[in-house]
Coordinates of C-alpha atoms in Angstrom, one line a residue:
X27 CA 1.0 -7.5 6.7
X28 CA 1.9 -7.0 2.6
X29 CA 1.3 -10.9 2.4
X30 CA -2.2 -10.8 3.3
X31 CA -4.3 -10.7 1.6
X32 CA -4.2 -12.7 -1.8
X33 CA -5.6 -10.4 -4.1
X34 CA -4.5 -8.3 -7.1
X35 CA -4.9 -5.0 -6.3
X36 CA -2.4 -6.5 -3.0
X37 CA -0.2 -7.8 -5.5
X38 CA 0.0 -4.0 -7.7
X39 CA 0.5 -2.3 -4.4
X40 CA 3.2 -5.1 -3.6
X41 CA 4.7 -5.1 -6.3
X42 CA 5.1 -0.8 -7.4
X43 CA 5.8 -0.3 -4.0
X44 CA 9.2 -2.5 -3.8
X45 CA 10.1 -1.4 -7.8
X46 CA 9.5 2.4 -6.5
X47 CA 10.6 2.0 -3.0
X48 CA 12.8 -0.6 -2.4
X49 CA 10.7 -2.3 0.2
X50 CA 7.2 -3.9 0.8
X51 CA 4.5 -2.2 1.7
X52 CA 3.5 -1.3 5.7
X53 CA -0.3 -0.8 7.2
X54 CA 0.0 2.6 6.5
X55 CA 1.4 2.6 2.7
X56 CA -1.7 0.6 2.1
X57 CA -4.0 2.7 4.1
X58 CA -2.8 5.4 2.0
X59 CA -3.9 3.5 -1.1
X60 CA -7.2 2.9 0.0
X61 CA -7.9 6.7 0.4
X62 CA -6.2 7.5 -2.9
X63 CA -9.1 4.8 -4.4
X64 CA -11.6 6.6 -2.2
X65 CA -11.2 10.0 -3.5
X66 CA -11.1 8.9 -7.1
X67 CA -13.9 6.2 -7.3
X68 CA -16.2 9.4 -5.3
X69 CA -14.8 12.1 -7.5
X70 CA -15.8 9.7 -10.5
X71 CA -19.0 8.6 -9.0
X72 CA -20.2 12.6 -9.0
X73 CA -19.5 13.0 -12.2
X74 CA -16.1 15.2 -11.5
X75 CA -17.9 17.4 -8.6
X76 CA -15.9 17.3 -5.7
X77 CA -17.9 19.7 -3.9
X78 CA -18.8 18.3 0.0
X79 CA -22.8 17.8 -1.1
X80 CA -22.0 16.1 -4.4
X81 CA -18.7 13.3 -2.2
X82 CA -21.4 13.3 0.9
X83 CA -24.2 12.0 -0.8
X84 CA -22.4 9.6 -2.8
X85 CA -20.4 8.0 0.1
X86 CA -23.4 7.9 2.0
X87 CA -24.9 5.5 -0.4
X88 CA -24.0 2.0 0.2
X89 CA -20.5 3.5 -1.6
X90 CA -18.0 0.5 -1.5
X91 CA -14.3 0.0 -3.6
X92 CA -11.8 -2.4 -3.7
X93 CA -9.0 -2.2 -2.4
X94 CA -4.9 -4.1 -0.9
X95 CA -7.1 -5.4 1.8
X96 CA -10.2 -6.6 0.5
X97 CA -13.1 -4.8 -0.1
X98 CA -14.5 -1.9 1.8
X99 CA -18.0 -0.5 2.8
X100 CA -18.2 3.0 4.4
X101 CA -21.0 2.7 6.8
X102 CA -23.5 5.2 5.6
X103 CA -24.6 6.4 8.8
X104 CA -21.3 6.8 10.6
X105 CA -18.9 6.7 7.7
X106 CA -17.0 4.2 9.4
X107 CA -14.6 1.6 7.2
X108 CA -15.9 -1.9 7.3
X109 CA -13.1 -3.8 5.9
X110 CA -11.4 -7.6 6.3
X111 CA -9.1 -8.2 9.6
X112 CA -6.7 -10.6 10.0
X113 CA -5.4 -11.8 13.7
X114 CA -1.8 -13.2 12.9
X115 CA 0.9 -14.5 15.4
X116 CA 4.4 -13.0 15.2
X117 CA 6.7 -16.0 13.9
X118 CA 9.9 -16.1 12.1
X119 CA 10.8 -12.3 12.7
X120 CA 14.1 -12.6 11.3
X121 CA 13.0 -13.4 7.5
X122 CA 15.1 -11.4 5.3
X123 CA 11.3 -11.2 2.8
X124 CA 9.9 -9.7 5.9
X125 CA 7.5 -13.0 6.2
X126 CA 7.0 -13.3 9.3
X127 CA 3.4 -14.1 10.6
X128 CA 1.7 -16.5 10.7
X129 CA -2.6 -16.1 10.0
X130 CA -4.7 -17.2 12.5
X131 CA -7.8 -16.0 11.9
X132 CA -9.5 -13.9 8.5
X133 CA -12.5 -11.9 10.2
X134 CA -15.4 -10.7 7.5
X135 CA -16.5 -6.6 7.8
X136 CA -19.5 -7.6 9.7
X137 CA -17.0 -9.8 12.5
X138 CA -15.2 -6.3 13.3
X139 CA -18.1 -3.9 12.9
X140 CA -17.9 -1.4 16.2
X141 CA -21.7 -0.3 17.3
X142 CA -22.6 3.0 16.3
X143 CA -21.3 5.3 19.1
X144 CA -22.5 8.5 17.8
X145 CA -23.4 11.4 20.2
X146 CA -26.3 12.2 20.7
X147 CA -26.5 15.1 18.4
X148 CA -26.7 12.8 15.5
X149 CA -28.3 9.4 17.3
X150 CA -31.1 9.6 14.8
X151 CA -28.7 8.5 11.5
X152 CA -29.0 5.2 12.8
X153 CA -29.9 2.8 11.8
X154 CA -29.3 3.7 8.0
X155 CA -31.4 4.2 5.4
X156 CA -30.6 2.8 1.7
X157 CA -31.3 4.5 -1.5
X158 CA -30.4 3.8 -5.1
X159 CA -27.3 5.5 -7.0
X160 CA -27.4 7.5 -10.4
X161 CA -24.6 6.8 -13.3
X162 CA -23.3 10.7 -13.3
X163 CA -22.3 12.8 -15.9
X164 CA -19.2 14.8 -16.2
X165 CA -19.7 18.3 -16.3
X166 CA -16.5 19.3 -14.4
X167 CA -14.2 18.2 -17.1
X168 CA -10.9 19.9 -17.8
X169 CA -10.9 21.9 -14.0
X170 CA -8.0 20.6 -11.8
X171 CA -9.3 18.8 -8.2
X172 CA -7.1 19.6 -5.8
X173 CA -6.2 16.8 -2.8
X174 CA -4.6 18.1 0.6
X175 CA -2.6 15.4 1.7
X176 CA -2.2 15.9 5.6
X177 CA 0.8 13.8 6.8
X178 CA 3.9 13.9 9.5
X179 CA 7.2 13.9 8.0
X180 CA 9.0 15.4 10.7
X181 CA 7.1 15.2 14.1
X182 CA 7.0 12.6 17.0
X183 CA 5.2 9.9 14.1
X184 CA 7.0 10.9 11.6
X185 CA 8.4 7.1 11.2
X186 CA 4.5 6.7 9.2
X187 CA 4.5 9.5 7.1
X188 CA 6.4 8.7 4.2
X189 CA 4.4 5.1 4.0
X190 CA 0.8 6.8 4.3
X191 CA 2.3 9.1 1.5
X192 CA 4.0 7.0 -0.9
X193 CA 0.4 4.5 -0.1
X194 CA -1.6 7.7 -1.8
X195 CA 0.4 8.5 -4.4
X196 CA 0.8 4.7 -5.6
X197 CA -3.6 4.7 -5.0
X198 CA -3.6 7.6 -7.1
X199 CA -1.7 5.6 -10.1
X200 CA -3.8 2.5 -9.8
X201 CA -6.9 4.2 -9.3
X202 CA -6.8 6.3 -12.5
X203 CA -4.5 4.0 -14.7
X204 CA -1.8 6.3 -14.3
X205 CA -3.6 8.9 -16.0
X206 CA -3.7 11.3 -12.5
X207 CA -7.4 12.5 -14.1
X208 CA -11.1 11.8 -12.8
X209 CA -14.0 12.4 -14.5
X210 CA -11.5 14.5 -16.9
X211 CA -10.4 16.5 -14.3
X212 CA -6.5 16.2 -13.5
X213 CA -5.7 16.0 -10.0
X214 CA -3.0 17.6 -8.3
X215 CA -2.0 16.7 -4.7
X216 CA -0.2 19.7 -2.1
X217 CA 0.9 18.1 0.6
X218 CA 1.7 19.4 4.2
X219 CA 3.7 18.3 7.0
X220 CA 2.1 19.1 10.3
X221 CA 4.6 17.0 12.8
X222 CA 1.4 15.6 14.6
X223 CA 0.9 19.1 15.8
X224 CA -2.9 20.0 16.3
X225 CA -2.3 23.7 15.8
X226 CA -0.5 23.9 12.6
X227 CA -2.4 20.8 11.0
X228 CA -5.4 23.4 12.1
X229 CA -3.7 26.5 9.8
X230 CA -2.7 23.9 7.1
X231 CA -6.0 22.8 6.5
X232 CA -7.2 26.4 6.2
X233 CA -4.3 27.5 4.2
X234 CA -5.0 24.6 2.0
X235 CA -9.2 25.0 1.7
X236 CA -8.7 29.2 1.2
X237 CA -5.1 29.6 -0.5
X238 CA -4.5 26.4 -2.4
X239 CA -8.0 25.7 -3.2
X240 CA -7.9 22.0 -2.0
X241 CA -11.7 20.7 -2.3
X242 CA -10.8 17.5 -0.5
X243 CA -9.0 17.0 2.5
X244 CA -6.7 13.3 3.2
X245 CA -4.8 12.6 6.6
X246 CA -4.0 12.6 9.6
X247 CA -1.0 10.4 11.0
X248 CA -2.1 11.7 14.3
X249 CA -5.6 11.4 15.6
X250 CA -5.3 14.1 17.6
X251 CA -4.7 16.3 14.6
X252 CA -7.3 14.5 12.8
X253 CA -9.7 15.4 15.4
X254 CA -8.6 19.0 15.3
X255 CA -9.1 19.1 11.4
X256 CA -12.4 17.9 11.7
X257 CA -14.4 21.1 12.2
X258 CA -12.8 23.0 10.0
X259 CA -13.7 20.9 6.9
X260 CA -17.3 21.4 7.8
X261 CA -16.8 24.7 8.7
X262 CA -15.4 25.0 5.0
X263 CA -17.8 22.3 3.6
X264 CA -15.7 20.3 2.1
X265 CA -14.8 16.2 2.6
X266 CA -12.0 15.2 4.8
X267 CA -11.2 11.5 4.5
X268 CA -9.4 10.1 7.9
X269 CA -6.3 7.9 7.3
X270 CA -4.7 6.5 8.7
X271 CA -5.5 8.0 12.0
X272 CA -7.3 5.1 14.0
X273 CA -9.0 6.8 17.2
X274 CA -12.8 5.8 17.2
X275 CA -13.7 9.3 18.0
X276 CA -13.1 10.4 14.9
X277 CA -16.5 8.4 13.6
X278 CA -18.4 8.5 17.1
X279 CA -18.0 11.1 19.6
X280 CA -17.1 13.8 17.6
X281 CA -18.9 12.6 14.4
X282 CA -19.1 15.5 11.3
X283 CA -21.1 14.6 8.3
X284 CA -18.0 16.1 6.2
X285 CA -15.9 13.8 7.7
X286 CA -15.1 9.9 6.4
X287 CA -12.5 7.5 6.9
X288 CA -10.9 4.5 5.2
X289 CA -9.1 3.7 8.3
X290 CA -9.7 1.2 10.5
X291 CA -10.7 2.2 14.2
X292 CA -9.3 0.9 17.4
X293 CA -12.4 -0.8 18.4
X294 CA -12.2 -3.0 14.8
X295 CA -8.5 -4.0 15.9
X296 CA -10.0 -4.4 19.7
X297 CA -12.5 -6.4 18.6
X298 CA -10.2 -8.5 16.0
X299 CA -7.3 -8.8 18.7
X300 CA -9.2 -8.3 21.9
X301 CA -11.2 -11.9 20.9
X302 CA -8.0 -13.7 19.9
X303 CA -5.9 -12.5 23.4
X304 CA -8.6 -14.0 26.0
X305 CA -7.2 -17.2 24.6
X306 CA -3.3 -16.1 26.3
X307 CA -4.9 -15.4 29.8
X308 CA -7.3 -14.4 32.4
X309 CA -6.1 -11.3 33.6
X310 CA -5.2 -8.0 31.8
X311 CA -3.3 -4.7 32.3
X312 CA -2.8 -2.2 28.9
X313 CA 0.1 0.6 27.9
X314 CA -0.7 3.3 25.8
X315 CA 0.2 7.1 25.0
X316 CA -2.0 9.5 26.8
X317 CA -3.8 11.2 23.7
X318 CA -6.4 10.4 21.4
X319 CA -5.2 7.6 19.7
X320 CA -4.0 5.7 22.9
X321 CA -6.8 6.5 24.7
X322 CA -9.0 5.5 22.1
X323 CA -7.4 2.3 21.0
X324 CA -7.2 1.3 24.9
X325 CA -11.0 2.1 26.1
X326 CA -11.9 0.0 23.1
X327 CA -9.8 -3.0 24.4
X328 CA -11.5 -2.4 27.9
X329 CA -14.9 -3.3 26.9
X330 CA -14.3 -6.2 24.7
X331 CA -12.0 -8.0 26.7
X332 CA -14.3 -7.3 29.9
X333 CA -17.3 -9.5 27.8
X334 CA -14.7 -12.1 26.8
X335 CA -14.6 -12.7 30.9
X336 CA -11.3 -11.1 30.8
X337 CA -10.2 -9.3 34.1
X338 CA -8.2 -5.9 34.1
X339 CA -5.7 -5.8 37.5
X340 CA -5.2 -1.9 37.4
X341 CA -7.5 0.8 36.8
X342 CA -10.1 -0.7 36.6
X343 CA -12.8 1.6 35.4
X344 CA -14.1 3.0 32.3
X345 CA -12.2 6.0 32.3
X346 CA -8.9 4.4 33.2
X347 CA -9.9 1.3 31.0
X348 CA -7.6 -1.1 32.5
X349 CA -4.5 1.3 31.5
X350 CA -0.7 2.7 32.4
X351 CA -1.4 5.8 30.4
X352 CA 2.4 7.2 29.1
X353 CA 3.0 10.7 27.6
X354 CA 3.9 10.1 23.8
X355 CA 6.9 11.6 23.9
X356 CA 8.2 8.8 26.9
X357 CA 11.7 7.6 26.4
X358 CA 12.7 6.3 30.1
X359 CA 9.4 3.8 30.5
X360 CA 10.8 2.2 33.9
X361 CA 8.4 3.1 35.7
X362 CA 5.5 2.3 33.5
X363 CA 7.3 -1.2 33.0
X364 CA 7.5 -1.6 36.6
X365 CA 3.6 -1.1 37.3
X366 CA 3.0 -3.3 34.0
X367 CA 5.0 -5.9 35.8
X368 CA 3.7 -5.5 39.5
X369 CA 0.3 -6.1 38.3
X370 CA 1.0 -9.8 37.8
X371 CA -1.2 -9.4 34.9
X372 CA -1.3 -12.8 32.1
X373 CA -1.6 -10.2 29.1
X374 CA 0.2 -7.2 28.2
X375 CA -1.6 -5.3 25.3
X376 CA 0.2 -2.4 24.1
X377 CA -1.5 0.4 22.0
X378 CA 1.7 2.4 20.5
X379 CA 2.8 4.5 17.9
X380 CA 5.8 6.6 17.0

């Protein structure tokens, strides 16, 4: 929520994003910021070479930034984004300022740090290893970097595009002092809207890489299309930064050394909220859409509220994680509702999006 928490880099994002907007700023305008930081803080850090060797090696080295929601680490070894949580009850929801939670609980990076769950492939990059950093110099002065800024503006989650957007271009500002340069290189931003579809974000992250020249990739909305994106950036060698999609795979299962993320996962908000719902109740049943992101978000739920002592009524097992799995594009959900509420469960937790 844009009220937590009570920083200054919060209060810039705040503040530009209602005096450019209109409104405050959502999960996903500030998830935009924090890749707009990440991009130029790394470009800085390598002295203006945004090649995928020169980003790599500097994110993989204990490479941290501040940003709207504290300050965040990307895990060298997985690339994951350790970051502050907050677990906050919904309160006075008709507050015309939009004020209304109430925070229950702050948790620290290493509170909502998921295990490494990479495959087995790359099981031997953890635990990490540390090394020191070198102040660069900047020999890439004066040639333009070029950002491909992956987003939905028209598909089934196109409700988030426009805040992960408007989040990066505000990052962008603040990031360089409004000066849109790095390392003396001005940076220019093409952006493409892939309507959550796997297959075009596909061609428009190749059409960006060989036509437009993009040396940096930024996105997805969807996970799924995240997930698709994935191998062609390493195919292509260059760095794709994950936000906001939030499925854990993206940084375990299907792990790519060219890929990073300043997103949170599902398992951090599982771990965050799963903790704080075992106080409502003893027994469980989840909702969530039947792709990447709700499958991901939900069999991270599954396992945390399972070693709270919590008890799933439905399903179960770990591949149906305690779940009424829903197609995203539901709009009759009686008959999801109606198993939800034959369960007899206590809690209801609902991974959604769109």
């Amino acid at each position: 929520h844009y009220t937590y928490p009570d920083n200054a880099i919060n209060d810039w994002l705040v503040e530009r994003h209602i005096e450019e907007y209109g409104s405050p700023p959502d999960l996903w305008a500030s998830g935009g910021m924090m890749a707009a930081i990440m991009v130029v803080e790394g470009v800085a850090a390598t002295g203006g070479d945004a090649s995928a060797d020169a980003l790599i090696a500097v994110y993989e080295d204990d490479f941290a930034f501040d940003g709207p929601k504290g300050q965040v680490l990307i895990r060298p070894y997985d690339h994951v984004a350790l970051q502050p949580l907050y677990f906050a009850r919904l309160d006075n929801v008709t507050d015309p300022d939009l004020k209304f939670v109430e925070l229950i609980k702050e948790f620290a990076p290493e509170e909502a740090a998921p295990p490494c769950q990479l495959p087995e492939a790359y099981a031997d990059r953890c635990p990490p290893a540390e090394e020191g950093a070198a102040e660069p110099e900047s020999p890439f002065a004066g040639q333009e970097v070029v950002v491909g800024l992956m987003t939905d503006k028209s598909g089934a989650l196109a409700v988030y595009g426009p805040s992960q957007t408007q989040g990066f271009y505000l990052g962008l500002e603040y990031a360089t002092n409004g000066t849109m340069e790095v390392a003396g290189r001005p940076i220019t931003v093409i952006e493409k809207d892939n309507g959550s579809d796997p297959e075009t974000g596909v061609s428009q992250a190749r059409e960006l890489i060989e036509a437009e020249g993009a040396e940096i990739l930024v996105g997805n909305v969807s996970s799924g299309v995240a997930l698709a994106v994935m191998p062609v950036a390493e195919e292509n060698d260059v760095v794709f930064i994950a936000e906001p999609a939030a499925a854990p795979q993206i940084t375990a299962d299907n792990f790519s050394p060219n890929t990073f993320r300043t997103s949170r996962t599902s398992y951090q908000d599982a771990l965050v909220m799963g903790t704080g719902l075992l106080d409502e109740g003893e027994t469980f049943v989840q909702i969530a859409p039947d792709y990447a992101f709700g499958i991901g978000s939900a069999c991270s739920f599954y396992p945390v509220v399972k070693a709270g002592g919590g008890e799933f009524v439905i399903n179960d097992t770990p591949e149906e994680c305690g779940t009424v799995f829903a197609p995203l594009d539901t709009t009759d959900f009686t008959p999801y509702i109606n198993q939800i509420l034959d369960s007899g469960a206590d809690v209801l937790i609902v991974t959604w999006a769109g």
